[in-house]
Structures are given as C-alpha cells and as structure tokens.
Coordinates of N, CA and C in Angstrom, one line a residue:
Chain A
E1 N 0.8 -1.2 0.0 CA 0.0 0.0 0.0 C 0.8 1.2 0.0
D2 N 0.5 2.2 -0.8 CA 1.3 3.5 -0.8 C 1.3 4.2 0.5
Q3 N 2.3 4.8 0.8 CA 2.4 5.4 2.2 C 3.2 6.7 2.0
V4 N 2.9 7.6 2.9 CA 3.7 8.8 3.1 C 4.0 8.9 4.6
T5 N 5.3 8.9 4.9 CA 5.7 8.8 6.3 C 6.5 10.1 6.7
Q6 N 6.1 10.7 7.7 CA 6.8 12.0 8.1 C 7.6 11.7 9.4
S7 N 8.8 12.3 9.5 CA 9.6 12.2 10.8 C 10.4 13.4 11.0
P8 N 10.6 13.8 12.2 CA 10.1 13.2 13.4 C 8.5 13.6 13.5
E9 N 7.9 12.9 14.6 CA 6.5 13.4 14.8 C 6.4 14.8 15.4
A10 N 7.4 15.1 16.2 CA 7.5 16.4 16.9 C 8.8 16.7 17.0
L11 N 9.0 18.1 16.9 CA 10.4 18.7 17.0 C 10.3 20.0 17.8
R12 N 11.2 20.1 18.8 CA 11.2 21.3 19.5 C 12.6 22.0 19.3
L13 N 12.5 23.2 18.9 CA 13.8 23.9 18.5 C 13.9 25.3 19.3
Q14 N 15.2 25.6 19.6 CA 15.4 26.9 20.1 C 15.4 27.8 18.9
E15 N 15.0 29.1 19.1 CA 15.1 30.2 18.1 C 16.5 30.1 17.5
G16 N 16.6 30.1 16.2 CA 17.9 30.2 15.5 C 18.5 28.8 15.3
E17 N 18.0 27.8 15.9 CA 18.6 26.4 15.8 C 17.9 25.7 14.5
S18 N 18.7 25.6 13.4 CA 18.2 25.0 12.2 C 18.1 23.5 12.3
S19 N 17.1 23.1 11.5 CA 16.8 21.6 11.5 C 16.1 21.2 10.2
S20 N 15.9 19.9 10.1 CA 15.2 19.4 8.9 C 14.1 18.4 9.2
L21 N 13.1 18.4 8.4 CA 11.9 17.6 8.5 C 12.0 16.6 7.4
N22 N 11.6 15.3 7.6 CA 11.6 14.3 6.5 C 10.4 13.8 6.0
C23 N 10.2 13.6 4.8 CA 9.0 13.0 4.3 C 9.4 11.9 3.3
S24 N 9.2 10.6 3.6 CA 9.4 9.6 2.7 C 8.2 9.1 2.1
Y25 N 8.3 8.6 0.9 CA 7.0 8.1 0.2 C 7.3 6.9 -0.7
T26 N 6.2 6.1 -0.7 CA 6.2 5.0 -1.6 C 5.1 5.0 -2.5
V27 N 5.3 5.5 -3.7 CA 4.2 5.5 -4.7 C 4.8 4.9 -6.1
S28 N 3.9 4.5 -6.8 CA 4.4 3.9 -8.1 C 5.0 4.9 -9.0
G29 N 4.4 6.1 -8.9 CA 4.8 7.1 -9.9 C 4.5 8.5 -9.3
L30 N 5.4 9.4 -9.1 CA 5.1 10.6 -8.5 C 4.8 11.8 -9.5
R31 N 3.6 12.4 -9.3 CA 3.3 13.5 -10.2 C 3.9 14.8 -9.5
G32 N 3.7 14.8 -8.2 CA 4.1 16.0 -7.4 C 4.1 15.7 -6.0
L33 N 5.0 16.5 -5.2 CA 5.1 16.4 -3.7 C 4.9 17.8 -3.2
F34 N 3.9 17.9 -2.2 CA 3.5 19.1 -1.7 C 3.9 19.3 -0.2
W35 N 4.2 20.5 0.2 CA 4.4 20.8 1.6 C 3.3 21.8 2.0
Y36 N 2.7 21.6 3.2 CA 1.7 22.6 3.8 C 2.0 22.8 5.1
R37 N 1.7 24.0 5.6 CA 1.8 24.4 7.0 C 0.5 24.5 7.6
Q38 N 0.3 23.9 8.8 CA -1.0 24.0 9.5 C -0.9 24.5 10.8
D39 N -1.6 25.7 11.0 CA -1.6 26.3 12.4 C -2.8 25.7 13.2
P40 N -2.8 25.7 14.5 CA -3.9 25.1 15.2 C -5.2 25.8 14.9
G41 N -6.2 24.9 14.8 CA -7.6 25.5 14.4 C -7.8 26.1 13.1
K42 N -6.7 25.8 12.1 CA -6.8 26.3 10.7 C -6.6 25.2 9.8
G43 N -7.0 25.6 8.5 CA -6.7 24.7 7.5 C -5.3 24.7 7.0
P44 N -4.8 23.6 6.3 CA -3.4 23.6 5.7 C -3.2 24.8 4.8
E45 N -2.1 25.4 5.0 CA -1.7 26.5 4.0 C -0.5 26.0 3.1
F46 N -0.8 26.2 1.8 CA 0.2 25.7 0.8 C 1.5 26.4 1.0
L47 N 2.5 25.6 0.8 CA 4.0 26.2 0.8 C 4.6 26.0 -0.5
F48 N 4.9 24.7 -0.9 CA 5.6 24.3 -2.0 C 5.1 23.1 -2.8
T49 N 5.3 23.1 -4.0 CA 5.2 21.9 -4.9 C 6.5 21.6 -5.6
L50 N 7.0 20.3 -5.4 CA 8.1 19.8 -6.0 C 7.7 18.7 -7.1
Y51 N 8.3 18.7 -8.2 CA 7.9 17.7 -9.3 C 8.8 16.7 -9.6
S52 N 10.1 17.0 -9.5 CA 11.2 16.1 -9.9 C 12.4 16.0 -9.0
A53 N 13.0 14.9 -8.9 CA 14.2 14.7 -8.1 C 15.3 15.8 -8.4
G54 N 15.8 16.3 -7.4 CA 16.9 17.4 -7.5 C 16.2 18.8 -7.5
E55 N 14.9 18.9 -7.5 CA 14.3 20.2 -7.4 C 14.3 20.8 -6.0
E56 N 14.4 22.2 -5.9 CA 14.5 22.8 -4.6 C 13.6 24.1 -4.7
K57 N 13.0 24.3 -3.7 CA 12.1 25.6 -3.6 C 12.4 26.3 -2.2
E58 N 12.4 27.7 -2.2 CA 12.6 28.3 -1.0 C 11.6 29.4 -0.8
K59 N 11.4 29.6 0.6 CA 10.5 30.7 0.9 C 10.8 31.0 2.3
E60 N 11.4 32.3 2.4 CA 11.9 32.8 3.7 C 12.9 31.9 4.3
R61 N 12.5 31.4 5.5 CA 13.5 30.5 6.1 C 13.3 29.0 5.9
L62 N 12.4 28.6 4.9 CA 12.1 27.3 4.5 C 12.7 26.9 3.2
K63 N 13.2 25.8 3.1 CA 13.7 25.3 1.8 C 13.3 23.9 1.7
A64 N 12.6 23.4 0.6 CA 12.2 22.1 0.4 C 13.1 21.5 -0.8
T65 N 13.4 20.2 -0.5 CA 14.2 19.4 -1.6 C 13.5 18.1 -1.8
L66 N 13.9 17.6 -3.0 CA 13.2 16.3 -3.3 C 14.2 15.3 -4.0
T67 N 14.1 14.0 -3.4 CA 14.9 13.0 -4.2 C 13.8 12.0 -4.6
K68 N 14.4 10.9 -5.2 CA 13.4 9.9 -5.7 C 12.5 9.2 -4.6
K69 N 12.9 9.3 -3.4 CA 12.1 8.5 -2.4 C 11.8 9.4 -1.2
E70 N 12.2 10.6 -1.1 CA 12.0 11.4 0.0 C 12.2 12.9 -0.3
S71 N 11.6 13.7 0.6 CA 11.7 15.1 0.6 C 12.1 15.6 2.0
F72 N 12.8 16.7 1.9 CA 13.2 17.3 3.2 C 12.8 18.8 3.2
L73 N 12.3 19.2 4.4 CA 11.9 20.6 4.6 C 13.0 21.1 5.5
H74 N 13.8 22.1 5.1 CA 14.9 22.6 6.0 C 14.3 23.9 6.5
I75 N 14.5 24.1 7.9 CA 14.1 25.3 8.5 C 15.4 25.9 9.0
T76 N 15.7 27.1 8.4 CA 17.0 27.8 8.8 C 16.8 28.9 9.7
A77 N 17.5 28.9 10.9 CA 17.3 29.9 11.9 C 15.9 30.3 12.1
P78 N 15.2 29.2 12.7 CA 13.7 29.4 12.9 C 13.4 30.4 13.9
K79 N 12.2 31.1 13.7 CA 11.7 32.0 14.7 C 10.4 31.3 15.3
P80 N 9.9 31.9 16.5 CA 8.7 31.3 17.0 C 7.6 31.3 16.2
E81 N 7.5 32.2 15.2 CA 6.3 32.2 14.3 C 6.4 31.1 13.3
D82 N 7.4 30.3 13.3 CA 7.6 29.2 12.4 C 7.0 27.9 13.1
S83 N 6.5 28.1 14.3 CA 5.8 27.0 15.0 C 4.6 26.6 14.4
A84 N 4.4 25.3 14.0 CA 3.2 24.8 13.2 C 3.4 23.4 13.1
T85 N 2.4 22.8 12.5 CA 2.5 21.3 12.0 C 2.8 21.4 10.5
Y86 N 3.8 20.8 10.0 CA 4.1 20.7 8.6 C 3.7 19.4 8.0
L87 N 2.9 19.6 7.0 CA 2.4 18.4 6.3 C 2.9 18.1 5.0
C88 N 3.2 16.9 4.7 CA 3.7 16.6 3.3 C 2.6 15.7 2.7
A89 N 2.5 15.9 1.3 CA 1.4 15.1 0.6 C 2.1 14.8 -0.8
V90 N 1.6 13.6 -1.3 CA 2.1 13.2 -2.6 C 0.9 13.0 -3.5
Q91 N 1.1 13.2 -4.8 CA 0.1 13.0 -5.7 C 0.7 12.1 -6.8
E92 N 0.1 10.9 -6.9 CA 0.5 9.9 -7.9 C 0.3 10.3 -9.3
S93 N 1.1 9.7 -10.2 CA 1.0 10.0 -11.6 C -0.4 9.6 -12.2
D94 N -1.0 8.5 -11.7 CA -2.3 8.0 -12.2 C -3.4 8.4 -11.2
S95 N -3.2 9.4 -10.4 CA -4.3 9.7 -9.5 C -4.5 11.3 -9.6
W96 N -4.9 11.8 -10.7 CA -4.8 13.2 -10.9 C -5.7 13.9 -10.0
G97 N -4.9 14.8 -9.2 CA -5.7 15.6 -8.3 C -5.8 15.2 -6.8
K98 N -5.6 13.9 -6.5 CA -5.7 13.4 -5.3 C -4.5 13.4 -4.5
L99 N -4.5 14.1 -3.3 CA -3.3 14.2 -2.4 C -3.4 13.2 -1.3
Q100 N -2.2 12.5 -1.0 CA -2.2 11.5 0.0 C -1.2 12.2 1.1
F101 N -1.7 12.5 2.2 CA -1.0 13.2 3.3 C -0.3 12.3 4.2
G102 N 0.8 12.8 4.8 CA 1.5 12.2 5.9 C 0.8 12.7 7.2
A103 N 1.2 12.2 8.4 CA 0.6 12.6 9.6 C 1.0 13.9 10.1
G104 N 2.2 14.4 9.5 CA 2.7 15.7 9.9 C 3.8 15.8 11.0
T105 N 4.6 16.9 11.0 CA 5.6 17.0 12.1 C 5.1 18.2 12.8
Q106 N 5.0 18.1 14.0 CA 4.6 19.4 14.9 C 6.0 20.0 15.3
V107 N 6.1 21.3 14.9 CA 7.3 22.0 15.3 C 7.0 23.1 16.2
V108 N 7.8 23.1 17.3 CA 7.7 24.2 18.3 C 9.0 24.9 18.4
V109 N 9.0 26.2 18.2 CA 10.2 27.0 18.3 C 10.1 27.9 19.4
T110 N 11.0 27.8 20.3 CA 11.0 28.7 21.7 C 12.0 29.8 21.6
P111 N 11.6 30.9 22.1 CA 12.5 32.0 22.1 C 13.7 31.8 22.8
Chain B
E1 N -8.0 38.5 -2.9 CA -9.0 37.4 -3.4 C -9.4 36.5 -2.3
A2 N -10.7 36.3 -2.2 CA -11.1 35.5 -1.1 C -10.7 34.1 -1.3
G3 N -10.4 33.4 -0.1 CA -10.0 32.0 -0.1 C -11.2 31.1 -0.1
V4 N -11.0 29.9 0.2 CA -12.1 28.9 0.3 C -12.8 29.2 1.6
V5 N -14.1 29.3 1.6 CA -15.0 29.6 2.7 C -15.7 28.5 3.1
Q6 N -15.7 28.1 4.4 CA -16.5 27.0 4.9 C -17.3 27.5 6.1
S7 N -18.6 26.9 6.3 CA -19.4 27.1 7.4 C -20.1 25.8 7.7
P8 N -20.5 25.7 8.9 CA -20.0 26.6 10.2 C -18.7 26.3 10.5
R9 N -18.0 26.9 11.4 CA -16.7 26.7 11.9 C -16.7 25.6 12.9
Y10 N -17.8 25.5 13.7 CA -18.0 24.5 14.7 C -19.4 24.0 14.8
K11 N -19.4 22.7 15.0 CA -20.7 22.0 15.2 C -20.7 20.9 16.2
I12 N -21.6 21.0 17.2 CA -21.7 19.9 18.1 C -23.2 19.4 18.0
I13 N -23.3 18.1 17.7 CA -24.6 17.4 17.6 C -24.5 16.1 18.4
E14 N -25.8 15.6 18.7 CA -25.9 14.3 19.3 C -25.9 13.2 18.3
K15 N -25.4 12.1 18.6 CA -25.3 11.0 17.6 C -26.8 10.6 17.2
K16 N -26.8 10.2 15.9 CA -28.0 9.9 15.1 C -28.6 11.1 14.5
Q17 N -28.1 12.3 14.8 CA -28.7 13.5 14.1 C -28.1 13.7 12.8
P18 N -28.6 14.5 12.0 CA -28.0 14.9 10.6 C -27.2 16.1 10.9
V19 N -26.2 16.3 9.9 CA -25.5 17.6 10.0 C -25.1 17.9 8.5
A20 N -24.9 19.1 8.3 CA -24.4 19.5 6.8 C -23.3 20.5 7.0
F21 N -22.4 20.5 6.1 CA -21.3 21.4 5.9 C -21.4 22.1 4.6
W22 N -21.0 23.4 4.5 CA -21.1 24.0 3.3 C -19.7 24.6 2.9
C23 N -19.5 24.7 1.6 CA -18.1 25.1 1.1 C -18.3 26.1 -0.1
N24 N -17.7 27.2 -0.1 CA -17.6 28.0 -1.3 C -16.1 28.1 -1.8
P25 N -15.7 27.5 -2.9 CA -14.3 27.4 -3.3 C -13.9 28.8 -3.9
I26 N -12.6 28.8 -4.2 CA -12.0 30.0 -4.8 C -12.5 30.1 -6.2
S27 N -13.0 31.3 -6.5 CA -13.5 31.7 -7.8 C -12.7 31.2 -9.0
G28 N -13.4 30.4 -9.8 CA -12.6 29.9 -11.0 C -12.0 28.6 -10.9
H29 N -11.9 28.1 -9.6 CA -11.4 26.8 -9.5 C -12.3 25.7 -10.0
N30 N -11.8 24.7 -10.8 CA -12.7 23.8 -11.3 C -12.8 22.5 -10.5
T31 N -12.0 22.3 -9.5 CA -11.9 21.1 -8.7 C -12.1 21.3 -7.3
L32 N -13.0 20.6 -6.6 CA -13.3 20.8 -5.2 C -13.1 19.5 -4.6
Y33 N -12.6 19.6 -3.3 CA -12.4 18.4 -2.4 C -12.9 18.6 -1.0
W34 N -13.3 17.4 -0.5 CA -13.7 17.3 0.9 C -12.8 16.3 1.4
Y35 N -12.1 16.7 2.6 CA -11.1 15.9 3.3 C -11.7 15.9 4.8
R36 N -11.3 14.9 5.4 CA -11.5 14.6 6.9 C -10.2 14.5 7.6
Q37 N -10.1 15.2 8.6 CA -8.9 15.2 9.4 C -9.1 14.8 10.8
N38 N -8.6 13.7 11.3 CA -8.7 13.3 12.7 C -7.5 13.9 13.5
L39 N -7.7 14.0 14.7 CA -6.6 14.6 15.6 C -5.4 13.9 15.5
G40 N -4.3 14.6 15.2 CA -3.0 14.2 15.0 C -2.6 13.4 13.7
Q41 N -3.6 13.6 12.8 CA -3.4 12.9 11.4 C -3.5 13.8 10.4
G42 N -3.0 13.5 9.2 CA -3.2 14.3 8.1 C -4.5 14.2 7.5
P43 N -4.9 15.1 6.6 CA -6.2 15.0 6.0 C -6.3 13.7 5.1
E44 N -7.6 13.2 5.0 CA -7.9 12.0 4.1 C -9.0 12.5 3.3
L45 N -8.8 12.1 1.9 CA -9.8 12.5 0.9 C -11.2 11.7 1.1
L46 N -12.3 12.4 1.1 CA -13.5 11.8 1.0 C -14.1 11.8 -0.4
I47 N -14.1 12.9 -1.0 CA -14.7 13.0 -2.4 C -14.0 14.2 -3.2
R48 N -13.9 14.1 -4.4 CA -13.3 15.0 -5.3 C -14.2 15.3 -6.4
Y49 N -14.5 16.5 -6.7 CA -15.3 17.0 -7.9 C -14.5 17.7 -8.9
E50 N -14.7 17.3 -10.2 CA -14.2 18.1 -11.3 C -15.5 18.8 -11.9
N51 N -15.6 20.1 -11.7 CA -16.8 20.8 -12.0 C -18.0 20.1 -11.2
E52 N -19.0 19.7 -11.9 CA -20.2 19.2 -11.2 C -20.1 17.7 -11.0
E53 N -19.0 17.0 -11.6 CA -18.9 15.6 -11.4 C -18.1 15.1 -10.3
A54 N -18.5 14.1 -9.6 CA -17.8 13.5 -8.5 C -16.9 12.4 -9.2
V55 N -15.6 12.7 -9.2 CA -14.6 11.8 -10.0 C -13.9 10.8 -9.2
D56 N -14.0 11.0 -7.8 CA -13.4 10.1 -6.8 C -14.1 10.2 -5.6
D57 N -14.9 9.2 -5.3 CA -15.7 9.2 -4.0 C -15.5 7.8 -3.4
S58 N -14.4 7.1 -3.7 CA -14.1 5.8 -3.1 C -14.0 5.7 -1.7
Q59 N -13.6 6.9 -1.0 CA -13.4 6.9 0.5 C -14.5 7.5 1.1
L60 N -15.6 7.7 0.5 CA -16.9 8.3 1.2 C -17.7 7.2 1.5
P61 N -18.1 7.2 2.9 CA -18.9 6.1 3.5 C -20.3 6.4 3.0
K62 N -20.7 5.8 1.9 CA -22.0 6.2 1.2 C -23.2 5.8 2.0
D63 N -23.1 5.0 3.0 CA -24.3 4.6 3.8 C -24.7 5.8 4.5
R64 N -23.9 6.8 5.0 CA -24.4 7.8 5.8 C -23.9 9.2 5.3
F65 N -22.9 9.1 4.4 CA -22.4 10.5 3.8 C -23.0 10.8 2.4
S66 N -23.2 12.0 2.2 CA -23.5 12.3 0.8 C -23.0 13.8 0.6
A67 N -22.8 14.0 -0.7 CA -22.3 15.3 -1.1 C -22.9 15.7 -2.4
E68 N -22.9 17.1 -2.7 CA -23.3 17.5 -4.0 C -22.6 18.9 -4.2
R69 N -22.4 19.1 -5.5 CA -21.8 20.3 -6.0 C -22.7 20.9 -7.1
L70 N -23.6 21.8 -6.6 CA -24.5 22.3 -7.7 C -23.9 23.3 -8.5
K71 N -24.1 23.3 -9.8 CA -23.6 24.3 -10.8 C -22.2 24.4 -10.8
G72 N -21.5 23.4 -10.3 CA -20.0 23.3 -10.3 C -19.3 24.4 -9.4
V73 N -20.1 25.0 -8.4 CA -19.5 26.0 -7.6 C -19.5 25.5 -6.2
D74 N -20.5 26.1 -5.4 CA -20.6 25.6 -3.9 C -20.8 24.1 -3.9
S75 N -20.5 23.7 -2.7 CA -20.7 22.2 -2.3 C -21.2 22.1 -0.9
T76 N -21.9 21.0 -0.8 CA -22.5 20.6 0.6 C -22.1 19.2 0.9
L77 N -21.6 18.9 2.1 CA -21.4 17.6 2.6 C -22.3 17.3 3.7
K78 N -23.0 16.1 3.7 CA -24.0 15.8 4.7 C -23.7 14.5 5.4
I79 N -24.0 14.3 6.6 CA -23.9 13.1 7.3 C -25.2 12.9 8.0
Q80 N -25.8 11.6 7.6 CA -27.1 11.3 8.3 C -27.2 9.9 8.3
P81 N -27.3 9.3 9.6 CA -27.0 9.8 10.8 C -25.7 9.8 11.3
A82 N -25.3 10.9 12.2 CA -24.0 10.9 12.6 C -23.6 9.9 13.7
E83 N -22.4 9.5 13.7 CA -21.9 8.5 14.7 C -20.7 9.2 15.4
L84 N -20.5 8.5 16.7 CA -19.5 9.2 17.6 C -18.2 9.3 16.7
G85 N -17.9 8.3 15.9 CA -16.6 8.2 15.2 C -16.5 9.3 14.1
D86 N -17.6 10.0 13.8 CA -17.5 11.0 12.8 C -16.8 12.3 13.4
S87 N -16.7 12.4 14.6 CA -16.0 13.6 15.2 C -14.7 13.8 14.6
A88 N -14.5 14.9 14.0 CA -13.3 15.2 13.2 C -13.4 16.6 12.7
V89 N -12.3 17.1 11.9 CA -12.3 18.4 11.2 C -12.6 18.1 9.7
Y90 N -13.6 18.7 9.1 CA -13.9 18.4 7.7 C -13.4 19.7 7.0
L91 N -12.5 19.4 6.0 CA -11.9 20.4 5.3 C -12.3 20.4 3.9
C92 N -12.6 21.5 3.3 CA -12.9 21.8 2.0 C -11.6 22.4 1.3
A93 N -11.3 22.0 0.1 CA -10.3 22.6 -0.6 C -10.6 22.7 -2.1
S94 N -10.0 23.6 -2.9 CA -10.2 23.8 -4.3 C -8.9 24.0 -5.0
S95 N -8.9 23.7 -6.2 CA -7.8 23.8 -7.1 C -8.2 24.1 -8.5
W96 N -7.3 24.6 -9.3 CA -7.3 24.7 -10.8 C -6.4 23.6 -11.4
L97 N -7.0 22.4 -11.8 CA -6.2 21.4 -12.3 C -6.2 21.7 -13.8
G98 N -4.9 22.1 -14.2 CA -4.7 22.4 -15.6 C -3.4 23.2 -15.9
M99 N -2.8 23.0 -17.0 CA -1.6 23.9 -17.2 C -0.5 23.7 -16.1
G100 N -0.5 22.5 -15.6 CA 0.6 22.1 -14.6 C 0.4 22.6 -13.3
H101 N -0.8 23.2 -13.0 CA -1.1 23.6 -11.6 C -1.9 22.5 -11.0
T102 N -1.3 22.0 -9.8 CA -2.1 21.0 -9.1 C -2.3 21.2 -7.7
E103 N -1.7 22.4 -7.1 CA -1.9 22.6 -5.7 C -3.4 23.0 -5.3
A104 N -3.7 22.4 -4.1 CA -5.0 22.7 -3.5 C -4.9 23.6 -2.4
F105 N -5.9 24.5 -2.3 CA -6.0 25.5 -1.3 C -7.2 25.2 -0.3
F106 N -6.9 25.2 0.9 CA -7.9 24.7 1.9 C -8.6 25.9 2.7
G107 N -9.8 25.6 3.0 CA -10.5 26.4 4.0 C -10.1 26.2 5.3
Q108 N -10.8 26.9 6.3 CA -10.5 26.9 7.7 C -11.1 25.5 8.4
G109 N -12.0 24.9 7.7 CA -12.5 23.6 8.2 C -13.7 23.8 9.1
T110 N -14.4 22.8 9.3 CA -15.5 22.7 10.3 C -15.2 21.5 11.3
R111 N -15.2 22.0 12.5 CA -14.9 21.0 13.6 C -16.2 20.4 14.0
L112 N -16.4 19.2 13.9 CA -17.6 18.5 14.2 C -17.3 17.5 15.5
T113 N -18.2 17.8 16.5 CA -18.2 16.9 17.6 C -19.5 16.3 17.8
V114 N -19.5 15.0 17.8 CA -20.7 14.1 18.0 C -20.7 13.6 19.4
V115 N -21.7 13.9 20.2 CA -21.9 13.5 21.6 C -22.9 12.4 21.8

C-alpha cells in the first residue's frame, strides 16, 4: 500500500536552531510532492510543490528538496512564528488531483 | 482574493442527528475536495469533484455520507445519521487542475463533535 511517512512526529527547537523534517514516500509514480503548513484550528496553508528529483524551492526560512524517495523541509534559523505542523502530501501519476497526506511534524520554536 | 470559505466553523450534535457542511471554493477553481482530518493525522480525501462531477468518491462512506456540488461551484457535505466516530475536522479545498497547476488551497475547516 502506498504510504507517506513523516519524521520526526514532533520537533522542539530553540530560536535560531536550524533543522530538517523528513517526508518519505512509496508510490508507483510521483506527479508532485506538496508541503503545507497548518496552524492550530486552521486549514493547511500551501507552501511548495516539487515535481522532480533534484528540485528545490525556497520561501523565507524554509527550503524544500526532493529525491526519488523522500523530501526534506529545511528550516534555517527558525523563529517562534515558524511553530506549526508541517504536512507533506504526494500526488500519484495516475491519480490526478488526489493528495495523500502524511501525519505531519509538529514544530515548536521557543525564544 | 477570497480564499475557500466554509461554514459553520464548529458544530456539536448528538449521535444519530443529521449535519451539513457548506463550502464556497476559490472563484474559477474547477476542482473541489472534501477531506476529513482526525486529531494528530493528516487529511484524508472523502470526495473530489471536477466541475459538477464526482470523479473520486471511493473513500466516502456512502451509507451515511452524501455530497453535492450544484452548478459546479458551492458544495455541501451531509452526514445522516452521525456517529461518535465522525467527530473530526472536515476540510474543503479547491484547485485549478490544468496547465501544470495541481496545488490545492484549503478552507478553515468545520470541527464536528458528535456526543
């Protein structure tokens, strides 16, 4: 069965302490990999789409990378406002439009 | 530009009662999704519409759940009768599937509590 696995489940960082989140996936063919940010009580907020191995996208302190079997979300010098749950989702080649989500990584950044 | 709008934000009902959720997608988006998110989990797709047509409803519990998207715009998701296990956040999302764009944009969700 296809799966999307995110690790770690939770991450506690000091402000300025850079770290990486992992999203590993097992699908027969990847159309796209998506990263979302979700704040408590809100819907997921779109961050990035990655389509092919080697691709990288950046937004402020976040940088997403993609290999053939996993993606990383790097948080550089995080601030408390980066605290959120980060969700990874994959879209299969033969499943146009359908996103399969991981369980997310809950990130807490303390001052 | 307005995002995906959902209502109500919160709903508490007794088991066996009916409940309905409403979604207004981003203007111009041809695809609408309903997801369910349990606590500590990622969203799971219930149904996907392309315009008026439900193209993927394989995960929708059809004995108690129903959905419609009239005129290819707004959508309603209904549960009748609700069960305790239906307590979750119901998320609506929309996207424009075409020209390489596949990202979905989510509403704030409706938190359903069945007591």
